[in-house]
Structures are given as structure tokens and as C-alpha cells.
PDB file of C-alpha atoms in Angstrom:
ATOM      1  CA  MET A   1       0.000   0.000   0.000  1.00 91.00           C
ATOM      2  CA  ASP A   2       1.381   3.422  -0.945  1.00 96.00           C
ATOM      3  CA  ALA A   3       1.598   6.149   1.704  1.00 98.00           C
ATOM      4  CA  LEU A   4      -0.907   8.211  -0.317  1.00 98.00           C
ATOM      5  CA  VAL A   5      -3.955   6.424  -1.738  1.00 98.00           C
ATOM      6  CA  THR A   6      -6.763   7.641  -3.982  1.00 98.00           C
ATOM      7  CA  THR A   7     -10.483   7.650  -3.282  1.00 98.00           C
ATOM      8  CA  GLU A   8     -10.893   5.206  -6.174  1.00 98.00           C
ATOM      9  CA  TRP A   9      -8.397   2.816  -4.611  1.00 98.00           C
ATOM     10  CA  LEU A  10     -10.124   2.999  -1.216  1.00 98.00           C
ATOM     11  CA  ALA A  11     -13.571   2.478  -2.723  1.00 98.00           C
ATOM     12  CA  ASN A  12     -12.315  -0.729  -4.350  1.00 98.00           C
ATOM     13  CA  GLU A  13     -10.684  -1.959  -1.119  1.00 98.00           C
ATOM     14  CA  LEU A  14     -13.560  -1.198   1.284  1.00 97.00           C
ATOM     15  CA  GLY A  15     -14.687  -4.333   3.064  1.00 91.00           C
ATOM     16  CA  ALA A  16     -11.327  -6.130   2.879  1.00 96.00           C
ATOM     17  CA  ASN A  17     -10.747  -8.084   6.102  1.00 93.00           C
ATOM     18  CA  ASP A  18      -7.448  -6.433   6.951  1.00 94.00           C
ATOM     19  CA  LEU A  19      -8.412  -2.874   5.991  1.00 96.00           C
ATOM     20  CA  ARG A  20      -9.251  -0.284   8.642  1.00 96.00           C
ATOM     21  CA  VAL A  21     -10.399   3.244   7.814  1.00 97.00           C
ATOM     22  CA  VAL A  22      -9.814   6.088  10.277  1.00 98.00           C
ATOM     23  CA  ASP A  23     -11.345   9.569  10.506  1.00 98.00           C
ATOM     24  CA  ALA A  24      -8.690  11.738  12.176  1.00 98.00           C
ATOM     25  CA  THR A  25     -10.394  15.116  11.828  1.00 98.00           C
ATOM     26  CA  TYR A  26      -9.156  17.580  14.447  1.00 98.00           C
ATOM     27  CA  VAL A  27      -9.845  21.318  14.676  1.00 98.00           C
ATOM     28  CA  LEU A  28      -9.153  24.132  17.125  1.00 95.00           C
ATOM     29  CA  ALA A  29     -11.718  25.106  19.749  1.00 93.00           C
ATOM     30  CA  SER A  30     -11.933  28.521  18.066  1.00 94.00           C
ATOM     31  CA  ASP A  31     -13.201  26.861  14.878  1.00 97.00           C
ATOM     32  CA  GLY A  32     -16.515  26.107  16.606  1.00 97.00           C
ATOM     33  CA  ARG A  33     -16.814  22.585  15.217  1.00 98.00           C
ATOM     34  CA  ASP A  34     -17.333  19.174  16.825  1.00 98.00           C
ATOM     35  CA  PRO A  35     -15.471  16.569  14.754  1.00 98.00           C
ATOM     36  CA  ALA A  36     -16.829  13.660  16.812  1.00 98.00           C
ATOM     37  CA  ALA A  37     -20.416  14.762  16.117  1.00 98.00           C
ATOM     38  CA  GLU A  38     -19.591  15.335  12.448  1.00 98.00           C
ATOM     39  CA  TYR A  39     -18.148  11.819  12.304  1.00 98.00           C
ATOM     40  CA  GLU A  40     -21.324  10.341  13.819  1.00 98.00           C
ATOM     41  CA  ALA A  41     -23.416  12.231  11.255  1.00 98.00           C
ATOM     42  CA  ALA A  42     -21.418  11.026   8.247  1.00 98.00           C
ATOM     43  CA  HIS A  43     -18.242   9.033   7.672  1.00 98.00           C
ATOM     44  CA  ILE A  44     -16.726   6.609   5.199  1.00 98.00           C
ATOM     45  CA  PRO A  45     -18.354   3.190   5.788  1.00 97.00           C
ATOM     46  CA  GLY A  46     -16.597   1.269   8.549  1.00 95.00           C
ATOM     47  CA  ALA A  47     -14.420   4.188   9.617  1.00 97.00           C
ATOM     48  CA  VAL A  48     -13.516   4.712  13.278  1.00 97.00           C
ATOM     49  CA  PHE A  49     -12.911   8.087  14.932  1.00 98.00           C
ATOM     50  CA  PHE A  50      -9.348   8.859  16.029  1.00 98.00           C
ATOM     51  CA  ASP A  51      -9.586  11.697  18.573  1.00 98.00           C
ATOM     52  CA  ILE A  52      -6.219  13.467  18.317  1.00 98.00           C
ATOM     53  CA  GLY A  53      -7.094  15.736  21.251  1.00 97.00           C
ATOM     54  CA  GLU A  54      -7.794  12.799  23.568  1.00 98.00           C
ATOM     55  CA  ILE A  55      -5.148  10.394  22.218  1.00 98.00           C
ATOM     56  CA  SER A  56      -2.424  12.614  23.645  1.00 98.00           C
ATOM     57  CA  ASP A  57      -0.554  13.182  26.882  1.00 98.00           C
ATOM     58  CA  LEU A  58      -3.276  14.897  28.894  1.00 97.00           C
ATOM     59  CA  THR A  59      -0.866  15.365  31.828  1.00 97.00           C
ATOM     60  CA  ASN A  60       1.314  17.679  29.709  1.00 97.00           C
ATOM     61  CA  PRO A  61       0.357  21.378  29.673  1.00 95.00           C
ATOM     62  CA  LEU A  62       1.427  21.538  26.024  1.00 95.00           C
ATOM     63  CA  PRO A  63      -1.311  20.691  23.490  1.00 94.00           C
ATOM     64  CA  THR A  64      -1.641  17.342  21.675  1.00 96.00           C
ATOM     65  CA  MET A  65       1.718  15.916  22.773  1.00 98.00           C
ATOM     66  CA  LEU A  66       2.361  12.244  22.055  1.00 98.00           C
ATOM     67  CA  PRO A  67       0.746   9.965  24.655  1.00 98.00           C
ATOM     68  CA  PRO A  68       2.573   7.199  26.522  1.00 98.00           C
ATOM     69  CA  PRO A  69       2.867   4.037  24.371  1.00 98.00           C
ATOM     70  CA  GLU A  70       0.532   2.089  26.671  1.00 97.00           C
ATOM     71  CA  LYS A  71      -2.242   4.639  26.268  1.00 98.00           C
ATOM     72  CA  PHE A  72      -1.835   4.723  22.500  1.00 98.00           C
ATOM     73  CA  ALA A  73      -1.943   0.936  22.204  1.00 97.00           C
ATOM     74  CA  SER A  74      -5.022   0.770  24.444  1.00 96.00           C
ATOM     75  CA  ARG A  75      -6.883   3.356  22.349  1.00 97.00           C
ATOM     76  CA  MET A  76      -5.980   1.590  19.093  1.00 97.00           C
ATOM     77  CA  GLN A  77      -7.184  -1.750  20.460  1.00 96.00           C
ATOM     78  CA  SER A  78     -10.512  -0.234  21.452  1.00 94.00           C
ATOM     79  CA  LEU A  79     -10.867   1.178  17.917  1.00 96.00           C
ATOM     80  CA  GLY A  80     -10.255  -2.245  16.413  1.00 95.00           C
ATOM     81  CA  LEU A  81      -6.890  -1.199  14.986  1.00 95.00           C
ATOM     82  CA  GLY A  82      -4.360  -3.937  15.545  1.00 92.00           C
ATOM     83  CA  ASP A  83      -1.190  -5.631  14.421  1.00 93.00           C
ATOM     84  CA  GLY A  84      -1.432  -6.593  10.773  1.00 91.00           C
ATOM     85  CA  SER A  85      -4.064  -4.001   9.881  1.00 94.00           C
ATOM     86  CA  ARG A  86      -3.765  -1.901   6.742  1.00 97.00           C
ATOM     87  CA  ILE A  87      -4.851   1.535   7.922  1.00 98.00           C
ATOM     88  CA  VAL A  88      -6.122   4.379   5.716  1.00 98.00           C
ATOM     89  CA  ILE A  89      -6.564   7.754   7.406  1.00 98.00           C
ATOM     90  CA  TYR A  90      -8.608  10.712   6.217  1.00 99.00           C
ATOM     91  CA  ASP A  91      -9.737  14.026   7.638  1.00 98.00           C
ATOM     92  CA  ASN A  92     -12.068  16.922   6.992  1.00 98.00           C
ATOM     93  CA  SER A  93      -9.869  19.551   8.627  1.00 98.00           C
ATOM     94  CA  PRO A  94      -8.228  22.712   7.303  1.00 98.00           C
ATOM     95  CA  TYR A  95      -5.105  21.556   9.185  1.00 98.00           C
ATOM     96  CA  ARG A  96      -4.822  18.257   7.233  1.00 98.00           C
ATOM     97  CA  THR A  97      -4.731  16.303  10.480  1.00 98.00           C
ATOM     98  CA  ALA A  98      -4.631  12.860   8.833  1.00 98.00           C
ATOM     99  CA  ALA A  99      -0.878  13.451   8.538  1.00 98.00           C
ATOM    100  CA  ARG A 100      -0.554  13.791  12.329  1.00 98.00           C
ATOM    101  CA  ALA A 101      -2.411  10.501  12.909  1.00 98.00           C
ATOM    102  CA  TRP A 102      -0.291   8.841  10.198  1.00 98.00           C
ATOM    103  CA  TRP A 103       2.897   9.973  11.982  1.00 98.00           C
ATOM    104  CA  MET A 104       1.608   8.864  15.388  1.00 98.00           C
ATOM    105  CA  LEU A 105       0.686   5.396  14.159  1.00 98.00           C
ATOM    106  CA  ARG A 106       4.141   4.951  12.646  1.00 97.00           C
ATOM    107  CA  ILE A 107       5.862   6.156  15.831  1.00 98.00           C
ATOM    108  CA  PHE A 108       3.939   3.524  17.775  1.00 97.00           C
ATOM    109  CA  GLY A 109       4.708   0.628  15.463  1.00 96.00           C
ATOM    110  CA  ALA A 110       2.088   0.507  12.705  1.00 96.00           C
ATOM    111  CA  HIS A 111       3.800   0.536   9.334  1.00 88.00           C
ATOM    112  CA  ASP A 112       1.118  -0.230   6.742  1.00 97.00           C
ATOM    113  CA  VAL A 113      -0.496   3.193   7.053  1.00 98.00           C
ATOM    114  CA  ALA A 114      -1.709   5.554   4.325  1.00 98.00           C
ATOM    115  CA  VAL A 115      -3.389   8.936   3.934  1.00 98.00           C
ATOM    116  CA  LEU A 116      -6.451   9.339   1.692  1.00 98.00           C
ATOM    117  CA  ASP A 117      -5.672  11.919  -0.982  1.00 98.00           C
ATOM    118  CA  GLY A 118      -8.288  14.684  -0.952  1.00 98.00           C
ATOM    119  CA  GLY A 119      -9.787  13.450   2.315  1.00 98.00           C
ATOM    120  CA  PHE A 120     -13.477  13.318   3.149  1.00 98.00           C
ATOM    121  CA  ALA A 121     -14.265  16.367   1.004  1.00 98.00           C
ATOM    122  CA  LYS A 122     -13.151  14.578  -2.169  1.00 98.00           C
ATOM    123  CA  TRP A 123     -14.907  11.363  -1.138  1.00 98.00           C
ATOM    124  CA  GLN A 124     -18.178  13.240  -0.672  1.00 98.00           C
ATOM    125  CA  ALA A 125     -17.744  15.362  -3.811  1.00 98.00           C
ATOM    126  CA  GLU A 126     -17.505  12.158  -5.830  1.00 98.00           C
ATOM    127  CA  GLY A 127     -20.810  10.913  -4.392  1.00 98.00           C
ATOM    128  CA  ARG A 128     -19.233   7.918  -2.685  1.00 98.00           C
ATOM    129  CA  PRO A 129     -21.101   6.119   0.126  1.00 97.00           C
ATOM    130  CA  VAL A 130     -21.162   7.361   3.709  1.00 98.00           C
ATOM    131  CA  GLU A 131     -22.756   6.013   6.865  1.00 97.00           C
ATOM    132  CA  SER A 132     -23.803   7.507  10.189  1.00 98.00           C
ATOM    133  CA  GLY A 133     -23.763   6.387  13.794  1.00 97.00           C
ATOM    134  CA  LYS A 134     -21.053   4.790  15.914  1.00 89.00           C
ATOM    135  CA  PRO A 135     -19.957   1.374  14.678  1.00 84.00           C
ATOM    136  CA  GLN A 136     -19.090  -1.327  17.208  1.00 83.00           C
ATOM    137  CA  HIS A 137     -15.471  -2.456  17.049  1.00 82.00           C
ATOM    138  CA  ARG A 138     -14.012  -5.820  17.891  1.00 85.00           C
ATOM    139  CA  HIS A 139     -10.896  -5.279  20.001  1.00 87.00           C
ATOM    140  CA  ARG A 140      -7.695  -6.232  18.230  1.00 90.00           C
ATOM    141  CA  HIS A 141      -4.233  -6.646  19.713  1.00 93.00           C
ATOM    142  CA  PHE A 142      -1.942  -3.647  19.197  1.00 95.00           C
ATOM    143  CA  THR A 143       1.591  -4.230  20.471  1.00 94.00           C
ATOM    144  CA  VAL A 144       2.904  -1.579  22.861  1.00 94.00           C
ATOM    145  CA  TRP A 145       5.907  -0.059  21.118  1.00 94.00           C
ATOM    146  CA  ALA A 146       7.460   3.345  20.453  1.00 94.00           C
ATOM    147  CA  ASP A 147      10.303   4.476  18.209  1.00 95.00           C
ATOM    148  CA  ASP A 148      11.303   8.036  19.092  1.00 95.00           C
ATOM    149  CA  SER A 149      13.833   8.391  16.262  1.00 97.00           C
ATOM    150  CA  GLN A 150      11.332  10.645  14.453  1.00 97.00           C
ATOM    151  CA  VAL A 151      10.610  12.775  17.539  1.00 98.00           C
ATOM    152  CA  ARG A 152      12.630  15.775  18.697  1.00 98.00           C
ATOM    153  CA  THR A 153      12.628  17.299  22.192  1.00 98.00           C
ATOM    154  CA  LEU A 154      13.300  20.831  23.408  1.00 98.00           C
ATOM    155  CA  ASP A 155      16.847  19.940  24.472  1.00 98.00           C
ATOM    156  CA  GLN A 156      17.596  18.341  21.111  1.00 98.00           C
ATOM    157  CA  MET A 157      16.283  21.411  19.299  1.00 98.00           C
ATOM    158  CA  LYS A 158      18.373  23.733  21.481  1.00 98.00           C
ATOM    159  CA  ALA A 159      21.480  21.691  20.668  1.00 98.00           C
ATOM    160  CA  ASN A 160      20.590  21.801  16.986  1.00 98.00           C
ATOM    161  CA  VAL A 161      20.531  25.623  16.974  1.00 98.00           C
ATOM    162  CA  ASP A 162      24.238  25.440  17.813  1.00 96.00           C
ATOM    163  CA  SER A 163      25.194  22.460  15.654  1.00 98.00           C
ATOM    164  CA  GLY A 164      22.965  23.004  12.615  1.00 97.00           C
ATOM    165  CA  ALA A 165      23.087  19.226  12.127  1.00 98.00           C
ATOM    166  CA  GLU A 166      19.462  19.087  11.037  1.00 98.00           C
ATOM    167  CA  GLN A 167      17.517  21.496   8.851  1.00 98.00           C
ATOM    168  CA  VAL A 168      14.433  22.889  10.629  1.00 98.00           C
ATOM    169  CA  LEU A 169      11.307  23.635   8.623  1.00 98.00           C
ATOM    170  CA  ASP A 170       8.335  25.552  10.063  1.00 98.00           C
ATOM    171  CA  ALA A 171       4.804  24.902   8.754  1.00 98.00           C
ATOM    172  CA  ARG A 172       3.202  28.093  10.102  1.00 98.00           C
ATOM    173  CA  SER A 173       2.098  31.030   7.971  1.00 97.00           C
ATOM    174  CA  GLY A 174       4.651  33.599   6.826  1.00 97.00           C
ATOM    175  CA  PRO A 175       3.466  36.359   9.216  1.00 97.00           C
ATOM    176  CA  ARG A 176       3.539  33.982  12.193  1.00 96.00           C
ATOM    177  CA  PHE A 177       7.023  32.812  11.228  1.00 98.00           C
ATOM    178  CA  THR A 178       8.484  36.289  10.785  1.00 97.00           C
ATOM    179  CA  GLY A 179       6.850  37.623  13.941  1.00 96.00           C
ATOM    180  CA  GLU A 180       4.788  40.241  12.094  1.00 95.00           C
ATOM    181  CA  GLU A 181       1.721  38.533  13.528  1.00 93.00           C
ATOM    182  CA  PRO A 182       1.600  37.929  17.305  1.00 90.00           C
ATOM    183  CA  ASP A 183       1.301  34.383  18.564  1.00 89.00           C
ATOM    184  CA  PRO A 184      -2.282  33.538  19.586  1.00 87.00           C
ATOM    185  CA  ARG A 185      -1.146  31.787  22.759  1.00 86.00           C
ATOM    186  CA  PRO A 186      -0.725  33.841  25.935  1.00 84.00           C
ATOM    187  CA  ALA A 187       2.840  34.530  27.145  1.00 84.00           C
ATOM    188  CA  THR A 188       4.289  33.181  23.912  1.00 90.00           C
ATOM    189  CA  HIS A 189       6.816  35.186  21.910  1.00 93.00           C
ATOM    190  CA  ALA A 190       6.374  35.804  18.204  1.00 94.00           C
ATOM    191  CA  GLY A 191       8.943  34.609  15.678  1.00 97.00           C
ATOM    192  CA  HIS A 192      10.728  31.350  14.937  1.00 98.00           C
ATOM    193  CA  ILE A 193      13.580  29.049  15.922  1.00 98.00           C
ATOM    194  CA  PRO A 194      16.873  30.634  14.780  1.00 98.00           C
ATOM    195  CA  GLY A 195      18.131  29.112  11.555  1.00 98.00           C
ATOM    196  CA  SER A 196      14.805  27.558  10.600  1.00 98.00           C
ATOM    197  CA  LYS A 197      13.132  27.837   7.197  1.00 98.00           C
ATOM    198  CA  ASN A 198       9.463  28.476   6.459  1.00 98.00           C
ATOM    199  CA  LEU A 199       7.117  26.407   4.293  1.00 98.00           C
ATOM    200  CA  PRO A 200       3.426  27.101   5.084  1.00 98.00           C
ATOM    201  CA  TYR A 201       1.770  23.675   4.981  1.00 98.00           C
ATOM    202  CA  LYS A 202      -1.049  24.807   2.663  1.00 98.00           C
ATOM    203  CA  GLN A 203       1.481  25.163  -0.147  1.00 98.00           C
ATOM    204  CA  LEU A 204       1.755  21.373  -0.394  1.00 98.00           C
ATOM    205  CA  PHE A 205      -1.772  21.062  -1.814  1.00 98.00           C
ATOM    206  CA  ASN A 206      -3.434  21.601  -5.166  1.00 98.00           C
ATOM    207  CA  ASP A 207      -6.481  23.854  -5.510  1.00 97.00           C
ATOM    208  CA  ASP A 208      -8.787  20.811  -5.338  1.00 96.00           C
ATOM    209  CA  GLY A 209      -7.379  19.763  -1.958  1.00 97.00           C
ATOM    210  CA  THR A 210      -5.267  16.873  -3.237  1.00 98.00           C
ATOM    211  CA  TRP A 211      -1.571  16.589  -2.472  1.00 98.00           C
ATOM    212  CA  LYS A 212       1.040  17.936  -4.803  1.00 98.00           C
ATOM    213  CA  THR A 213       3.327  15.087  -5.801  1.00 98.00           C
ATOM    214  CA  GLY A 214       6.600  14.505  -7.623  1.00 98.00           C
ATOM    215  CA  ASP A 215       8.334  17.572  -9.048  1.00 98.00           C
ATOM    216  CA  ALA A 216       5.540  19.945  -7.970  1.00 98.00           C
ATOM    217  CA  LEU A 217       5.908  18.831  -4.345  1.00 98.00           C
ATOM    218  CA  LYS A 218       9.688  18.846  -4.495  1.00 98.00           C
ATOM    219  CA  ALA A 219       9.646  22.411  -5.843  1.00 98.00           C
ATOM    220  CA  GLU A 220       7.883  23.663  -2.705  1.00 98.00           C
ATOM    221  CA  PHE A 221      10.632  22.302  -0.461  1.00 98.00           C
ATOM    222  CA  GLU A 222      13.339  23.662  -2.753  1.00 98.00           C
ATOM    223  CA  LYS A 223      11.752  27.132  -2.799  1.00 98.00           C
ATOM    224  CA  ALA A 224      11.860  27.063   1.011  1.00 98.00           C
ATOM    225  CA  GLY A 225      15.595  26.382   0.862  1.00 98.00           C
ATOM    226  CA  VAL A 226      15.427  22.744   1.994  1.00 98.00           C
ATOM    227  CA  ASP A 227      17.818  20.054   0.743  1.00 98.00           C
ATOM    228  CA  LEU A 228      15.813  16.825   0.920  1.00 98.00           C
ATOM    229  CA  SER A 229      18.990  14.752   0.767  1.00 98.00           C
ATOM    230  CA  LYS A 230      19.903  16.009   4.251  1.00 98.00           C
ATOM    231  CA  PRO A 231      18.350  15.491   7.724  1.00 98.00           C
ATOM    232  CA  LEU A 232      15.177  17.468   8.377  1.00 98.00           C
ATOM    233  CA  VAL A 233      13.028  18.340  11.403  1.00 98.00           C
ATOM    234  CA  THR A 234       9.586  19.879  11.023  1.00 98.00           C
ATOM    235  CA  THR A 235       7.877  22.231  13.462  1.00 98.00           C
ATOM    236  CA  CYS A 236       4.740  24.414  13.660  1.00 98.00           C
ATOM    237  CA  GLY A 237       2.548  25.846  16.412  1.00 97.00           C
ATOM    238  CA  SER A 238       1.593  22.669  18.272  1.00 96.00           C
ATOM    239  CA  GLY A 239       2.977  19.709  16.304  1.00 98.00           C
ATOM    240  CA  ILE A 240      -0.085  19.216  14.096  1.00 98.00           C
ATOM    241  CA  THR A 241       0.719  20.865  10.751  1.00 98.00           C
ATOM    242  CA  ALA A 242       4.405  19.995  11.187  1.00 98.00           C
ATOM    243  CA  ALA A 243       3.242  16.453  10.379  1.00 98.00           C
ATOM    244  CA  VAL A 244       1.957  17.713   7.012  1.00 99.00           C
ATOM    245  CA  LEU A 245       5.488  18.794   6.054  1.00 98.00           C
ATOM    246  CA  LEU A 246       6.871  15.534   7.434  1.00 98.00           C
ATOM    247  CA  PHE A 247       4.432  13.496   5.332  1.00 98.00           C
ATOM    248  CA  GLY A 248       5.276  15.548   2.254  1.00 98.00           C
ATOM    249  CA  ALA A 249       8.974  14.916   2.850  1.00 98.00           C
ATOM    250  CA  HIS A 250       8.223  11.194   3.240  1.00 98.00           C
ATOM    251  CA  LEU A 251       6.538  11.156  -0.178  1.00 98.00           C
ATOM    252  CA  LEU A 252       9.841  12.466  -1.557  1.00 98.00           C
ATOM    253  CA  GLY A 253      12.001   9.926   0.275  1.00 98.00           C
ATOM    254  CA  ASN A 254      13.106  12.023   3.259  1.00 98.00           C
ATOM    255  CA  GLU A 255      12.317  10.489   6.678  1.00 97.00           C
ATOM    256  CA  ALA A 256      12.067  13.709   8.666  1.00 98.00           C
ATOM    257  CA  ALA A 257      11.617  14.046  12.413  1.00 98.00           C
ATOM    258  CA  LEU A 258       9.045  16.241  14.168  1.00 98.00           C
ATOM    259  CA  TYR A 259       9.530  18.632  17.067  1.00 98.00           C
ATOM    260  CA  ASP A 260       6.478  17.690  19.114  1.00 98.00           C
ATOM    261  CA  GLY A 261       6.491  20.704  21.453  1.00 98.00           C
ATOM    262  CA  SER A 262       6.879  23.069  18.488  1.00 98.00           C
ATOM    263  CA  TRP A 263       6.325  26.799  18.997  1.00 98.00           C
ATOM    264  CA  SER A 264       3.895  26.215  21.897  1.00 97.00           C
ATOM    265  CA  GLU A 265       6.921  25.066  23.865  1.00 97.00           C
ATOM    266  CA  TRP A 266       9.776  27.028  22.264  1.00 98.00           C
ATOM    267  CA  GLY A 267       7.955  30.359  22.109  1.00 97.00           C
ATOM    268  CA  ALA A 268       6.864  30.229  25.762  1.00 96.00           C
ATOM    269  CA  ASP A 269      10.224  29.063  27.142  1.00 96.00           C
ATOM    270  CA  MET A 270      12.273  31.962  28.525  1.00 93.00           C
ATOM    271  CA  SER A 271      15.565  30.106  27.917  1.00 95.00           C
ATOM    272  CA  THR A 272      15.201  29.658  24.141  1.00 97.00           C
ATOM    273  CA  PRO A 273      16.533  32.062  21.512  1.00 97.00           C
ATOM    274  CA  LYS A 274      13.917  33.534  19.164  1.00 97.00           C
ATOM    275  CA  ALA A 275      14.402  35.030  15.731  1.00 97.00           C
ATOM    276  CA  THR A 276      12.144  37.388  13.779  1.00 96.00           C
ATOM    277  CA  GLY A 277      12.073  38.475  10.158  1.00 94.00           C
ATOM    278  CA  SER A 278      12.408  36.196   7.157  1.00 87.00           C
ATOM    279  CA  ALA A 279      14.658  33.128   7.153  1.00 70.00           C
TER     280      ALA A 279
END
């Protein structure tokens, strides 16, 4: 299974014994939406709801941080996602949150995982079937495991400012990156991690909401000043849209890491250096 699959491919595979479909729509409280209620009203047949806000470390004051491996495995088992499953993730979010769920699943040991190109919007636009309600799931075994090689911590990012060993790429908008626009979080500086580059995540998509691929996708990274043959770490406001850049890099053969605390942590920490202006 490719990392990016089409609606046509998924429609043909629906009902396969080993296939699991996941709705990973996540939005901000300020968006005034309820993704869980939207999922119950309409979802791809057989899909389960992956609650990114709840499947996180709720003891951490930072938003949507990775949960402990035991919690993640428990939640996946209760959703019927287990070892040996082929998992296709979609979303209906402006933040393209399927990429975050894709990254999380891979961190915690699931490897046959894909993102649905165009998401739920494309599926619906094509008149494909949907269902409502909350399906019952048979628990499946999900092995407790975590590989943190694709996760970066505050201390690692501080060390990287000095060493420059890894390129850092920020998914936030240009004005947020440069500091022209204040950060929406209280007591959080504006600006970016010194030495980082900026590639607003929306630039990785075509006008119809599908992913750019091949040379068109590669061009976006190159315009941002990124060398995809070298190590890369992605960052954003809270670790959500950073996963979009990470997934895009994966499509081009670069296995990037993600700074999970992102600007929520760096921007509020008094000990970190902050830069403003363009990269």
C-alpha cells in the first residue's frame, strides 16, 4: 500500500478483512466545530474516529503531545486497529490532520499506514457512500511499542541551533514565522527558531485539496531552501501541521523528524533564543 492512496483505490478496497479506515479530523476550539459529532453524522463506511485531542498526553500542559505508548496501544485496540491491519486515514480539517495521525501510528509501530488523498471532502464530492452512527469495534491486539527516532525534544532542538546538524522547517504562515503577527497563545513570543526555514503547509496542496506530488511537491521544499537529501526536522505551532510537512517529505524519500512541542513550547520558554524576520 502506498503512503498516499486515492479515493478510487479505497472504494475498491472497502470491506477487505485487513483494511481499517480512520477519521482523524481535528480542529481548534476557536473553529466552533465538533469533529466527533460530524463523524457520527457522516463518515466513510466502517471508519472509526481517532480523537487526536484525547489520544495525547493529557498530563502535559502543552497541546496534543504524544501519549505514553501504553495509552496509544489501548486506544488503538478499542478502535479495532491492531497488528497486521492496513490503515487508511482521512480528515475533513483545514489543518490536514490525517498526517498527524499517520505519523503517530508509525511512531507507535504501525507501518502499513496511508493517507487518503483529498480526504473526506473529495470522497463526498464524488458521491461515494457514507454512513452515520457509531460502529461497534471488535478489540484487536496492538503491540505496545514506540520508536522516538522521528521525535525531537526541546533539548535536542536547542542543541541543533548550535550544531545546525538538522535542517528545521516551520509549517506556520509567513506572518507567524516572521513575527509580524503575534502568537495567539498567551505569554508566547512571536517569531521562529533561529536558523529555521518556512514552508506554510497549505502550499503542499493543489487547488482541489489533493496533495502535490513529484516535481511539484519537491519544488515547494526547494523554494523554502530545503535540501531533501539532508536530515530534516519539522515544526509548527503545536505539532499538528508539522506532520503535514513531514508526510510531504516522506513522499519524496526524506524520513524527517518532528519537534512535538513546536512553537507552543519554544515560544513560551524563557531560555530559548527567538528570531524574527524572514529566514
